[in-house]
Short mmCIF file of C-alpha atoms and ligand atoms in Angstrom, two decimals:
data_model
loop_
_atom_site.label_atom_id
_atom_site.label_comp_id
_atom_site.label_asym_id
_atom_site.label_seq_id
_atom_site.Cartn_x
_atom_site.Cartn_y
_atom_site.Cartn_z
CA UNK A 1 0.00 0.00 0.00
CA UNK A 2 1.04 3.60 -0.55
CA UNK A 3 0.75 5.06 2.69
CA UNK A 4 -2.08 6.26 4.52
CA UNK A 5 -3.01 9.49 2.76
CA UNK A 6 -6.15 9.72 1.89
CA UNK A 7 -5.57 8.81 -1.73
CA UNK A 8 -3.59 6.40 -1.23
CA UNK A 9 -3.52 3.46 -3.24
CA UNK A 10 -2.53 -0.41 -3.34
CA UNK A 11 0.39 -0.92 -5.46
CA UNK A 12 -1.45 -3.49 -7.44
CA UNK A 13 -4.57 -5.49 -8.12
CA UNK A 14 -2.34 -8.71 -6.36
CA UNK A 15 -0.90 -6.38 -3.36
CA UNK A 16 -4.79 -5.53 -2.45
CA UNK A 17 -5.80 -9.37 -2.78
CA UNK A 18 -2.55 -10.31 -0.54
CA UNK A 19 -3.90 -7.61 1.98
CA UNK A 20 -7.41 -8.34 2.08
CA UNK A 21 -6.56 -11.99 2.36
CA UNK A 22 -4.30 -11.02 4.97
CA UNK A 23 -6.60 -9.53 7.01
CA UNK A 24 -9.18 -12.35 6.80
CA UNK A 25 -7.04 -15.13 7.33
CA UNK A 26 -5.82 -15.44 11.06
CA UNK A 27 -6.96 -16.32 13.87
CA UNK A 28 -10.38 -16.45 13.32
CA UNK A 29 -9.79 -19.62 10.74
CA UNK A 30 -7.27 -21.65 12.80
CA UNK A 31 -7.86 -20.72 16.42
CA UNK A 32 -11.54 -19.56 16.49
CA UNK A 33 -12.99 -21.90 13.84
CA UNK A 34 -12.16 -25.64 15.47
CA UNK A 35 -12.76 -24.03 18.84
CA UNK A 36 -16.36 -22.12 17.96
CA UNK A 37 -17.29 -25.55 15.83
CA UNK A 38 -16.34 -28.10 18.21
CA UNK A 39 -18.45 -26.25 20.83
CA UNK A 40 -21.49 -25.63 18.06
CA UNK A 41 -21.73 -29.54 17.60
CA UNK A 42 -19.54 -29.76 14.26
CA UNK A 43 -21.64 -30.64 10.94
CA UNK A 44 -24.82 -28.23 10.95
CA UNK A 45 -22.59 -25.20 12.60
CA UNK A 46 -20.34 -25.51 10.20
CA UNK A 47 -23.28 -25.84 7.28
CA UNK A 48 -24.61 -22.59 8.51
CA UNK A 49 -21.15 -21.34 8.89
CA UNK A 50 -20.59 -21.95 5.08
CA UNK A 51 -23.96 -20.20 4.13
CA UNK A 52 -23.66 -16.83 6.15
CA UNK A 53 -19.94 -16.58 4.48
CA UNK A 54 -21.24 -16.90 0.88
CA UNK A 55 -24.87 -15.68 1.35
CA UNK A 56 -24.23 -12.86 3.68
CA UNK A 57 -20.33 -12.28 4.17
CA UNK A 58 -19.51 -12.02 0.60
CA UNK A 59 -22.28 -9.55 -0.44
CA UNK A 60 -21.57 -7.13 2.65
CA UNK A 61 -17.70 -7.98 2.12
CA UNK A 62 -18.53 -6.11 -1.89
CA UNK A 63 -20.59 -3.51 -0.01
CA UNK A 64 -17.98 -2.99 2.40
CA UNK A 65 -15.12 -2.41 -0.47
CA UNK A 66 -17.46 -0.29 -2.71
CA UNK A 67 -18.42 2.15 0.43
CA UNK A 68 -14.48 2.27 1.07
CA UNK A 69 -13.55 2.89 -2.69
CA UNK A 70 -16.81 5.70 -2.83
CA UNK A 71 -15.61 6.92 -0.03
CA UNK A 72 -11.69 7.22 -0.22
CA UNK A 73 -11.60 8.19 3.93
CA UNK A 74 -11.45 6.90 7.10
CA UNK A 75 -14.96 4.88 7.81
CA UNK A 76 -16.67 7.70 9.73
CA UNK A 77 -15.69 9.86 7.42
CA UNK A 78 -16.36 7.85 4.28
CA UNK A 79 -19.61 7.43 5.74
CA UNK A 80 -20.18 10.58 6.62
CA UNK A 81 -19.26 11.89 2.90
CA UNK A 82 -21.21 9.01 1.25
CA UNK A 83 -24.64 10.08 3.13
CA UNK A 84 -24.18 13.28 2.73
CA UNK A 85 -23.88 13.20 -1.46
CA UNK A 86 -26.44 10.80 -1.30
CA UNK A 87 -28.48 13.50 1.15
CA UNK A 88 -28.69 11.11 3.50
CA UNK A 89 -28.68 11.77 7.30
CA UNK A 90 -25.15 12.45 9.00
CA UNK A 91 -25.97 9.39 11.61
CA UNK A 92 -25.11 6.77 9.06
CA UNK A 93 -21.55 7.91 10.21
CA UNK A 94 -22.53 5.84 13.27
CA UNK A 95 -21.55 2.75 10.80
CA UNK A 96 -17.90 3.80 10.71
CA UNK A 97 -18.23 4.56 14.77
CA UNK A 98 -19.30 1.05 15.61
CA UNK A 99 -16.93 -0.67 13.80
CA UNK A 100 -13.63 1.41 15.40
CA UNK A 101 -15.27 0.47 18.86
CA UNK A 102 -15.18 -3.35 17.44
CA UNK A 103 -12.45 -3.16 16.01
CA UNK A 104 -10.61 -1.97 19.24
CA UNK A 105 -12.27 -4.61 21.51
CA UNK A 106 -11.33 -7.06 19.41
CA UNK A 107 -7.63 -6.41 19.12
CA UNK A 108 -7.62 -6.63 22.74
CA UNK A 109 -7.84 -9.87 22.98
CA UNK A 110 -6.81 -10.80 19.07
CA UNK A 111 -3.39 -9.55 20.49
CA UNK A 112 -3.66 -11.78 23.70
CA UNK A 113 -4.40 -14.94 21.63
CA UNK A 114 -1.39 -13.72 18.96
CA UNK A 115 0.67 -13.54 21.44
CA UNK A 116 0.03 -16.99 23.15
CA UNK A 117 1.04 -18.09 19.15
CA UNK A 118 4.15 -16.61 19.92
CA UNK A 119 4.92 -18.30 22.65
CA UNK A 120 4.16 -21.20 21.45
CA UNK A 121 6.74 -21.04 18.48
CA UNK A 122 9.55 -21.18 21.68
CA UNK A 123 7.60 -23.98 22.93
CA UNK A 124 7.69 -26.11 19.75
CA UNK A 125 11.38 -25.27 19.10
CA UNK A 126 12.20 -27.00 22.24
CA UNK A 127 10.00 -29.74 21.30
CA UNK A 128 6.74 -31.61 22.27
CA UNK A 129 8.22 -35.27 21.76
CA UNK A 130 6.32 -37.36 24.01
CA UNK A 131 3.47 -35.05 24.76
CA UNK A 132 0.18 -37.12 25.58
CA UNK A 133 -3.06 -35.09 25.63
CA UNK A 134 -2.75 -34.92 29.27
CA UNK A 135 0.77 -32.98 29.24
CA UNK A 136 -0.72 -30.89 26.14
CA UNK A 137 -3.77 -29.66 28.44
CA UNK A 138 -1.42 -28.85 31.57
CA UNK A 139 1.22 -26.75 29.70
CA UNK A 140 -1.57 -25.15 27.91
CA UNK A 141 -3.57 -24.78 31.41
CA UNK A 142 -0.88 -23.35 33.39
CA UNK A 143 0.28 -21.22 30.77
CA UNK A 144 -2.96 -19.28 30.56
CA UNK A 145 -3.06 -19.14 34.33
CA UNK A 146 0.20 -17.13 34.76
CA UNK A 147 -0.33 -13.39 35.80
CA UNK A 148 2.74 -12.27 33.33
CA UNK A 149 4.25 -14.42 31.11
CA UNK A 150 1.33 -13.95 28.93
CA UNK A 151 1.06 -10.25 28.74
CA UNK A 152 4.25 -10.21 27.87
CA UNK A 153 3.85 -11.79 25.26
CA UNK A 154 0.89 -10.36 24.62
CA UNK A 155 2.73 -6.97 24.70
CA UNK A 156 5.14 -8.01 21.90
CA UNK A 157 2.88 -9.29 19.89
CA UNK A 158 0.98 -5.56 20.12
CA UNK A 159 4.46 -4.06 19.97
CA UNK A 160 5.20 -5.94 16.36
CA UNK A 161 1.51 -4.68 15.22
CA UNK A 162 2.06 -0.87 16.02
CA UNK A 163 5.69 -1.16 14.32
CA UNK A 164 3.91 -2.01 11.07
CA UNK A 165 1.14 -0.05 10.86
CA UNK A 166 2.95 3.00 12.23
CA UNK A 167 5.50 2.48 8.98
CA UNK A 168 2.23 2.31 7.27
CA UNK A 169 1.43 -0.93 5.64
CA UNK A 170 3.93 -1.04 3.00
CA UNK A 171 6.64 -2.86 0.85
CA UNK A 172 8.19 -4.51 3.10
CA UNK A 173 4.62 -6.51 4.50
CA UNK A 174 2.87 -6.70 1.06
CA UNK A 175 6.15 -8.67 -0.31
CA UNK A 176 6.02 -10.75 2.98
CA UNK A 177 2.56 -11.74 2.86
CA UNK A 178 2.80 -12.83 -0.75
CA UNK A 179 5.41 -15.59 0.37
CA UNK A 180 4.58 -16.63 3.43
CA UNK A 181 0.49 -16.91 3.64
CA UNK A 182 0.89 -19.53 0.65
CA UNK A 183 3.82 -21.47 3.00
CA UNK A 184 1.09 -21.43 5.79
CA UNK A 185 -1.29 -23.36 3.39
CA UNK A 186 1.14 -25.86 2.56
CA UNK A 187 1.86 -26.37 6.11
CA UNK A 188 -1.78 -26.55 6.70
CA UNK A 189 -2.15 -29.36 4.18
CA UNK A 190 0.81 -31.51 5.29
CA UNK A 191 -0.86 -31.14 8.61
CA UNK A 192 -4.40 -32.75 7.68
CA UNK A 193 -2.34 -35.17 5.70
CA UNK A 194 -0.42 -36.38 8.85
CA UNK A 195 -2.94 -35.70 11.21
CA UNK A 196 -5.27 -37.82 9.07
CA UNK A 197 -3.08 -40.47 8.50
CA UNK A 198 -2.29 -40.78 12.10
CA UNK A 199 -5.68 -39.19 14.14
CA UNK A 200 -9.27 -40.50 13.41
CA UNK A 201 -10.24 -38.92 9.67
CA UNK A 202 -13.18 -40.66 9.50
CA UNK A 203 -14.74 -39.17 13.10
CA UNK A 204 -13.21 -35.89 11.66
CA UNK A 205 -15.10 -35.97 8.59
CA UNK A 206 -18.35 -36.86 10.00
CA UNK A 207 -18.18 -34.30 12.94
CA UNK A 208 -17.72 -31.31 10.08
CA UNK A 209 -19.62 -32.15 7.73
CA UNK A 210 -22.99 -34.52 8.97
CA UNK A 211 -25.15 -32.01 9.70
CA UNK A 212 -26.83 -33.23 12.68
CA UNK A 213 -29.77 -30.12 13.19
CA UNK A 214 -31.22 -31.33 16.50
CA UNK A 215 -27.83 -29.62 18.15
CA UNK A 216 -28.61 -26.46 16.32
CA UNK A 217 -29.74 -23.95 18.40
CA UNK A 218 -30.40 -20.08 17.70
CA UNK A 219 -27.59 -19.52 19.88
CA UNK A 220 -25.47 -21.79 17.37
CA UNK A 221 -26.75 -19.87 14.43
CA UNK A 222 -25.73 -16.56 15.68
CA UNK A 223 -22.39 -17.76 16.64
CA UNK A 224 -21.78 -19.57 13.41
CA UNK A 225 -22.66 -15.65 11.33
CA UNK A 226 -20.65 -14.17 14.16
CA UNK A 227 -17.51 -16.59 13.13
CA UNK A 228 -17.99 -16.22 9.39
CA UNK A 229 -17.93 -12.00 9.71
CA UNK A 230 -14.96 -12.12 12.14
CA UNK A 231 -13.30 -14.48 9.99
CA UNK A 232 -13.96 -12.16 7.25
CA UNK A 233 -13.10 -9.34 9.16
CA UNK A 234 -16.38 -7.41 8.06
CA UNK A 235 -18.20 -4.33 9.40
CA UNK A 236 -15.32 -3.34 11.49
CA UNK A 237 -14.23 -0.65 9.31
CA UNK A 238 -11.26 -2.74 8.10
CA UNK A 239 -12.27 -3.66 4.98
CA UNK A 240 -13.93 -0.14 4.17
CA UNK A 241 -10.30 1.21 5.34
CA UNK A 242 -8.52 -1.56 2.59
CA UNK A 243 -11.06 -0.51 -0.01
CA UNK A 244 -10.46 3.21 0.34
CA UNK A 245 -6.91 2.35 -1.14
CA UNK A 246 -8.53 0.23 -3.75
CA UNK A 247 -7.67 1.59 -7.35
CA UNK A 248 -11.33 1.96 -9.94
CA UNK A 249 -10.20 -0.51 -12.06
CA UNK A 250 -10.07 -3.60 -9.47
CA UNK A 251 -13.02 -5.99 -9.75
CA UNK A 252 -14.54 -5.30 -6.84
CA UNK A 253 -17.31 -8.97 -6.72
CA UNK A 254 -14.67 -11.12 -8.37
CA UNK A 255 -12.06 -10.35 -5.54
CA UNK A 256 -14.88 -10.42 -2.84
CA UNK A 257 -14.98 -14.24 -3.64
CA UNK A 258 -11.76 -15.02 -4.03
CA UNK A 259 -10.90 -13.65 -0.04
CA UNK A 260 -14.15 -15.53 1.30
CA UNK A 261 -13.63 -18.95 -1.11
CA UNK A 262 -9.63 -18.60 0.88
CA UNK A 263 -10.88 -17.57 4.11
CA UNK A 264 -13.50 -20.55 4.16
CA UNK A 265 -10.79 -23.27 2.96
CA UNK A 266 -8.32 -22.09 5.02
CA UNK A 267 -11.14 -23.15 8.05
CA UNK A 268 -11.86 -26.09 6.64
CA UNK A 269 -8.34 -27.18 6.59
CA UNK A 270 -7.48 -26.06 10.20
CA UNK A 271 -10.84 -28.25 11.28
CA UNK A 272 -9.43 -30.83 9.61
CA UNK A 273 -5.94 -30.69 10.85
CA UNK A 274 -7.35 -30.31 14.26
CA UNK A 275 -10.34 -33.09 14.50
CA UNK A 276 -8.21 -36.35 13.46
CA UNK A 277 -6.41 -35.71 16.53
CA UNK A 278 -9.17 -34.60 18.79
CA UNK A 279 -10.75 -37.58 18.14
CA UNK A 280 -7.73 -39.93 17.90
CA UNK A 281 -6.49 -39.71 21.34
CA UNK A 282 -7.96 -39.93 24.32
CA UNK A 283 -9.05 -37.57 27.08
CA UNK A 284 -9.48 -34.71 24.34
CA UNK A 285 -12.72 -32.65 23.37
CA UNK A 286 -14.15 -31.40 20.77
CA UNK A 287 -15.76 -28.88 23.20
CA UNK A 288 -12.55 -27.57 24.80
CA UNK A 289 -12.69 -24.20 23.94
CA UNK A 290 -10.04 -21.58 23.38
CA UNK A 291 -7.60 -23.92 23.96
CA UNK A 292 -8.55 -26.16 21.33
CA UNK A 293 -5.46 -25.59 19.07
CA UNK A 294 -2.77 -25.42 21.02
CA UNK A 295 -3.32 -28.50 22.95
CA UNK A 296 -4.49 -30.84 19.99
CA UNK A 297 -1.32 -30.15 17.58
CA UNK A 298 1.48 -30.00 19.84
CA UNK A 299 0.31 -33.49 19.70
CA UNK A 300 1.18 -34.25 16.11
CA UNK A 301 4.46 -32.18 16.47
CA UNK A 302 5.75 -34.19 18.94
CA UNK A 303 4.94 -37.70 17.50
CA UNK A 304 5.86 -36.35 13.36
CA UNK A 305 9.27 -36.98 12.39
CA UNK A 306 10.83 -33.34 11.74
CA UNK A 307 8.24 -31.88 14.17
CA UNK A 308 10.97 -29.70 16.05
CA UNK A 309 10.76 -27.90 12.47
CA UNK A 310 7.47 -28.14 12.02
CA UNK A 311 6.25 -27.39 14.93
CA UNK A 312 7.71 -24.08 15.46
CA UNK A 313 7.44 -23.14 11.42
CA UNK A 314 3.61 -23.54 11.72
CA UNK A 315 3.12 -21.61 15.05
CA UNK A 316 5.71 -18.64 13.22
CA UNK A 317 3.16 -18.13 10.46
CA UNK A 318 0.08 -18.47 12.22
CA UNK A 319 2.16 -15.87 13.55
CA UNK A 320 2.05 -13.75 10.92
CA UNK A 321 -1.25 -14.57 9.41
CA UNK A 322 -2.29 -13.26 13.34
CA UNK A 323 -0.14 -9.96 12.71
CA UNK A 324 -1.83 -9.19 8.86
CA UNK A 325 -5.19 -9.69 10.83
CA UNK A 326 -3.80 -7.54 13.52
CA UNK A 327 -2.66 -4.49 11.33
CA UNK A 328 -6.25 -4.38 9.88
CA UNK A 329 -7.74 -4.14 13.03
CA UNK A 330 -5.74 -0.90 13.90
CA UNK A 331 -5.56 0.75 10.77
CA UNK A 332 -9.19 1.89 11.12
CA UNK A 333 -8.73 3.85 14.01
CA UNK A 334 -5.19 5.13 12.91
CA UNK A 335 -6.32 6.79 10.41
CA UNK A 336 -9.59 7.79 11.82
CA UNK A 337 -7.16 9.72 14.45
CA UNK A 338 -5.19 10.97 12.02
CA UNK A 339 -7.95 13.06 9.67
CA UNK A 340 -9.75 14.10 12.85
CA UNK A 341 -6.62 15.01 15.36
CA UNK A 342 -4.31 15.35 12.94
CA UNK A 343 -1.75 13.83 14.73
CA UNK A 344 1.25 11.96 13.24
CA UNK A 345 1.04 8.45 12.49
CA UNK A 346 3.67 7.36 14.42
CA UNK A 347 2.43 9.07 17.92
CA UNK A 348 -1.46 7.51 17.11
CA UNK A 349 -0.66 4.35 16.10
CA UNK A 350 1.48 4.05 19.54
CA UNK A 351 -1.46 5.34 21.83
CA UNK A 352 -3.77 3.36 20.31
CA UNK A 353 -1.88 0.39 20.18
CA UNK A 354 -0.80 0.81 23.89
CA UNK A 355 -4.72 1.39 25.23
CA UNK A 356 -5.73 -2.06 23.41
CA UNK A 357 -2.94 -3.62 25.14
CA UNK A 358 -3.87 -1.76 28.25
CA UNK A 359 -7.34 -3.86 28.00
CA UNK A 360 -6.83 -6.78 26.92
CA UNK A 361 -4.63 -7.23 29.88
CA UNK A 362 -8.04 -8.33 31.41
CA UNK A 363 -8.73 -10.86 28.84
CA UNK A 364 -5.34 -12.69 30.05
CA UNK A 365 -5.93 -12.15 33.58
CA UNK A 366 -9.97 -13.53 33.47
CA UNK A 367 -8.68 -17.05 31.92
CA UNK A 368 -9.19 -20.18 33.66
CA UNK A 369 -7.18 -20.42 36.65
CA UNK A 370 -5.83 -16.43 36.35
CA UNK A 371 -5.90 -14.32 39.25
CA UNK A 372 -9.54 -12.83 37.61
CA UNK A 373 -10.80 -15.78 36.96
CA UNK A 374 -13.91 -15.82 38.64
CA UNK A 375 -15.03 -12.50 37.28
CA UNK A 376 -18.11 -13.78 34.86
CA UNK A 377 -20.01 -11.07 33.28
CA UNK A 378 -23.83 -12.44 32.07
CA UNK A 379 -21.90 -15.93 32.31
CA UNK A 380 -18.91 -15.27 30.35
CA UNK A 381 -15.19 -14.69 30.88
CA UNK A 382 -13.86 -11.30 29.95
CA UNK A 383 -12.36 -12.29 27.31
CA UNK A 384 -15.83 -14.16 25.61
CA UNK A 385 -17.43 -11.45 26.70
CA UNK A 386 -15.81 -9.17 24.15
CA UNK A 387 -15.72 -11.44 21.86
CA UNK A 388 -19.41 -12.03 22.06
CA UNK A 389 -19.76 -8.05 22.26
CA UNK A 390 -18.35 -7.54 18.83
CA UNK A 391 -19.14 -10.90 17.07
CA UNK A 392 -22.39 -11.38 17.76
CA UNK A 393 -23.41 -7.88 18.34
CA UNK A 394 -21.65 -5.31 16.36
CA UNK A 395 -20.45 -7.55 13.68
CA UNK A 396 -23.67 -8.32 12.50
CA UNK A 397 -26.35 -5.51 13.54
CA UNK A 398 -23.24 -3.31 11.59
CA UNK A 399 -23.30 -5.95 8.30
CA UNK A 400 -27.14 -5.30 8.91
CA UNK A 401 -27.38 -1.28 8.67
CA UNK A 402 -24.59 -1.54 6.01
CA UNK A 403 -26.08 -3.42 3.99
CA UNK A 404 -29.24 -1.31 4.13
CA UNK A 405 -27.50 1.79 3.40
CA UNK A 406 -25.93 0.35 0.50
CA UNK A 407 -29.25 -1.21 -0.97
CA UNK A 408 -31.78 1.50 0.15
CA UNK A 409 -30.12 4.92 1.10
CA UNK A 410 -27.27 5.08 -1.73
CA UNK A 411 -28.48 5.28 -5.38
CA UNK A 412 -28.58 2.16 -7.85
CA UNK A 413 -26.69 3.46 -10.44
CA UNK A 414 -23.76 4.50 -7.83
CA UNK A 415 -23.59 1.12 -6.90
CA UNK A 416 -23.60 -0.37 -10.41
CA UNK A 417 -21.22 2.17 -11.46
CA UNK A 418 -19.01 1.00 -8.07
CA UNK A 419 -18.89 -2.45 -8.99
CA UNK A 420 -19.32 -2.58 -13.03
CA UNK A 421 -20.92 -6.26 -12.99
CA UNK A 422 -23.41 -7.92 -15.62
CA UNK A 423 -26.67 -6.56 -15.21
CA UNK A 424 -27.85 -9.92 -14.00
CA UNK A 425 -25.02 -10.29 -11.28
CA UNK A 426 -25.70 -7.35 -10.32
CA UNK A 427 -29.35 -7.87 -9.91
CA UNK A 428 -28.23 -11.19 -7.81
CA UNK A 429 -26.22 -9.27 -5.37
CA UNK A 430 -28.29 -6.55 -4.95
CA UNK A 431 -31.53 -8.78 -3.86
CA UNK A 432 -29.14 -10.16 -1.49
CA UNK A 433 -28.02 -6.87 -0.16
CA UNK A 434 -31.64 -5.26 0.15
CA UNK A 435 -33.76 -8.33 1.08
CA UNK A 436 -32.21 -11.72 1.72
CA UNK A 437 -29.27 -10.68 4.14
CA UNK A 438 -30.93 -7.65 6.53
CA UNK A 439 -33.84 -9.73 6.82
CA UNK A 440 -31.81 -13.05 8.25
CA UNK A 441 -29.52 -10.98 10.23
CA UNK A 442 -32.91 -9.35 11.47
CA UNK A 443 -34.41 -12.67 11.76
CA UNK A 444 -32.00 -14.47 13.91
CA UNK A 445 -31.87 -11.22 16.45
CA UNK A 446 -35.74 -11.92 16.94
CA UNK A 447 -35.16 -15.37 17.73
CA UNK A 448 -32.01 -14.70 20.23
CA UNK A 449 -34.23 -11.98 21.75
CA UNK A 450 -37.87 -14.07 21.76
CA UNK A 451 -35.55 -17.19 23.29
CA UNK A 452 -34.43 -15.20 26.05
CA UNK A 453 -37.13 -13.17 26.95
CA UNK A 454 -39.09 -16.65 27.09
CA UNK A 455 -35.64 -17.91 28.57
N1 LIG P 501 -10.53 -11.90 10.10
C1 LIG P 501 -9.53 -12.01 11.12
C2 LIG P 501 -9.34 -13.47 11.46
O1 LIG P 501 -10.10 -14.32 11.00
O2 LIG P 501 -8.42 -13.79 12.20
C3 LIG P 501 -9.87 -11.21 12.33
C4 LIG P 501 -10.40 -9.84 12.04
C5 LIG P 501 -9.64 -8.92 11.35
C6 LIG P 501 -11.68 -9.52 12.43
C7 LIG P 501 -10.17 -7.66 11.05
C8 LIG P 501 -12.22 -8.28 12.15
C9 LIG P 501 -11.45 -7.36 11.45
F1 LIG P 501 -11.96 -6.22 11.19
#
């Protein structure tokens, strides 16, 4: 990318793609997307997983790019500019708001979990040989429930992320990203390969993919759209910040489906390097939680010849897959901060970067076994809280009013102009935008709400 001016721009069609992909693939497919599954019941979550990413994801990830591209600012201000050429009330600038609030919680905690990955590259340098699931689930236990070891890391992981973003995202990270997110996919695929050989495939198989809809609650259905707009980083101003670089003559639709066919494969795989050996060896479960994928393949490492290589090779660029995700999730803000205070980027990008940290300190200190461990807020740790706060709640009610300013509020013939589709792709997407997706989104909040009102 080309700095952070406002008219900026990607330094090619491939640099974009690299980005974009970038920023969806991370945490959300490797760490989130066993963990979230396993505890949805496997085959119907990850059905309805699959659906919202190609029926609602996609189509609010090319509304997303178009309003950044229309917009060429910051997301409030893009917003803010869109409505008002469109004469459209100033509050749709509440869009950009929501999603710099999300965006912040979430790299609280994105940061915490990142930085647990780099720990965990030290770990599997030194070796797992001879871990059983039991030693797996200690290490991983009493790791979490250290007061500092984690936030350290946690800080350096935050410290890398500020670094890049304050350089602005540049050379240096576009050439990166182009070598080593396809080394993480070959590493991804040698995984399933050994973990199939040696875990149980077949259980793996059927717990993804037989959909079994009497564990499918509402619950499950929100947290399967939450999952698919994390893992496509959507409504969180991230993607409307990556379009606003985007140059006019980029297909907008055709590389909407190429980052959510990636992001969704790159899931897939991770379930089904994960699975085999969740339900290969004993004393594991599927219903762990966060700790799902660091105490499955430290498994596999140990017991795969070369796995003091592997090991810490596959943890280093989940690594970096974490820190592309990262950067996006800052970059918002940044340069939100930087039209409105005018400050440098260097000086934002630090304060920012420092008050995430600052919070997601709580996120380490509310795990299992940590000194706030008790603290449960409606039933969840600190750290699912947030998570829940801007998954299941901003994520989506933000997809929702997006996609109904895009479809309703900002003219057709902007929109065709935007994206410069066949007529009768266009007409596909927007029926999606203006009826299909706000109404699900809308339905499945009635349902949440009518469940717990009825409790
Ligand atoms: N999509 C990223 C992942 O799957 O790890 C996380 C993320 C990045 C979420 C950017 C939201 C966002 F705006």
């Amino acid at each position: 990318m080309a700095g952070s001016s406002q008219h900026a721009q990607w330094s090619s069609r491939w640099a974009f793609l690299m980005a974009a992909v970038g920023s969806a693939v991370g945490l959300g497919n490797i760490w989130k997307f066993p963990y979230v599954a396993g505890q949805g019941g496997g085959g119907a979550f990850v059905l309805v997983y699959l659906i919202c990413a190609f029926m609602i994801g996609a189509p609010c990830l090319i509304a997303e790019l178009s309003l950044g591209r229309r917009g060429q600012m910051s997301p409030v201000n893009s917003m803010t500019k869109i409505a008002s050429e469109e004469g459209r009330s100033k509050a749709w600038s509440l869009l950009g708001w929501s999603g710099i609030v999300g965006a912040f919680i979430i790299i609280s905690f994105y940061s915490l979990v990142g930085g647990w990955v780099l720990a965990y590259i030290g770990k599997a340098a030194m070796g797992f040989t001879g871990w059983t699931a039991a030693t797996s689930e200690s290490t991983f236990n009493s790791f979490i429930a250290e007061p500092f070891e984690p936030i350290v890391y946690h800080f350096l992981f935050m410290a890398i992320t500020v670094g890049i973003v304050a350089r602005g995202v540049q050379g240096g990270l576009e050439k990166a990203v182009e070598v080593l997110m396809p080394a993480l996919f070959i590493i991804l695929i040698l995984l399933v390969v050994y973990s199939g050989v040696t875990g149980n495939f077949d259980a793996a198989i059927k717990f993804l993919f037989e959909p079994n809809f009497h564990k499918l609650t509402v619950n499950n259905i929100l947290s399967a759209m939450g999952l698919a707009f994390f893992s496509l980083s959507l409504a969180m101003g991230s993607m409307m910040t990556y379009g606003s670089y985007l140059p006019k003559s980029v297909n907008i639709p055709r590389s909407a489906f190429i980052i959510t066919a990636s992001d969704s494969m790159v899931a897939l795989l991770a379930g089904l390097a994960i699975f085999p050996i969740v339900f290969g060896y004993p004393g594991l479960e599927a219903s762990k939680g966060p700790g799902l994928v660091f105490v499955t393949l430290p498994i596999a490492f140990g017991q795969m010849p070369g796995g003091t290589i592997v090991g810490p090779l596959f943890f280093a660029l989940l690594g970096v897959a974490a820190i592309t995700s990262s950067i996006s999730l800052l970059e918002p803000a940044v340069s939100y901060m930087e039209e409105r205070m005018g400050w440098n980027r260097i000086k934002t990008t630090a304060t920012m970067g420092f008050a995430a940290f600052a919070l997601g300190i709580f996120s380490s200190l509310g795990q299992e076994g940590n000194v706030l461990a008790n603290v449960h807020i409606f039933g969840l740790s600190i750290m699912d809280l947030k998570d829940y706060i801007a998954s299941n709640i901003l994520m989506p009610i933000g997809a929702m009013f997006m996609m109904i300013f895009v479809g309703w509020f900002v003219s057709r013939k902007a929109m065709m102009e935007e994206l410069a589709i066949q007529d009768k792709s266009f007409r596909v997407w927007y029926f999606l935008v203006r009826y299909v997706c706000p109404i699900a989104i809308a339905v499945i909040f009635a349902n949440i709400i009518y469940a717990t009102i009825t409790g």
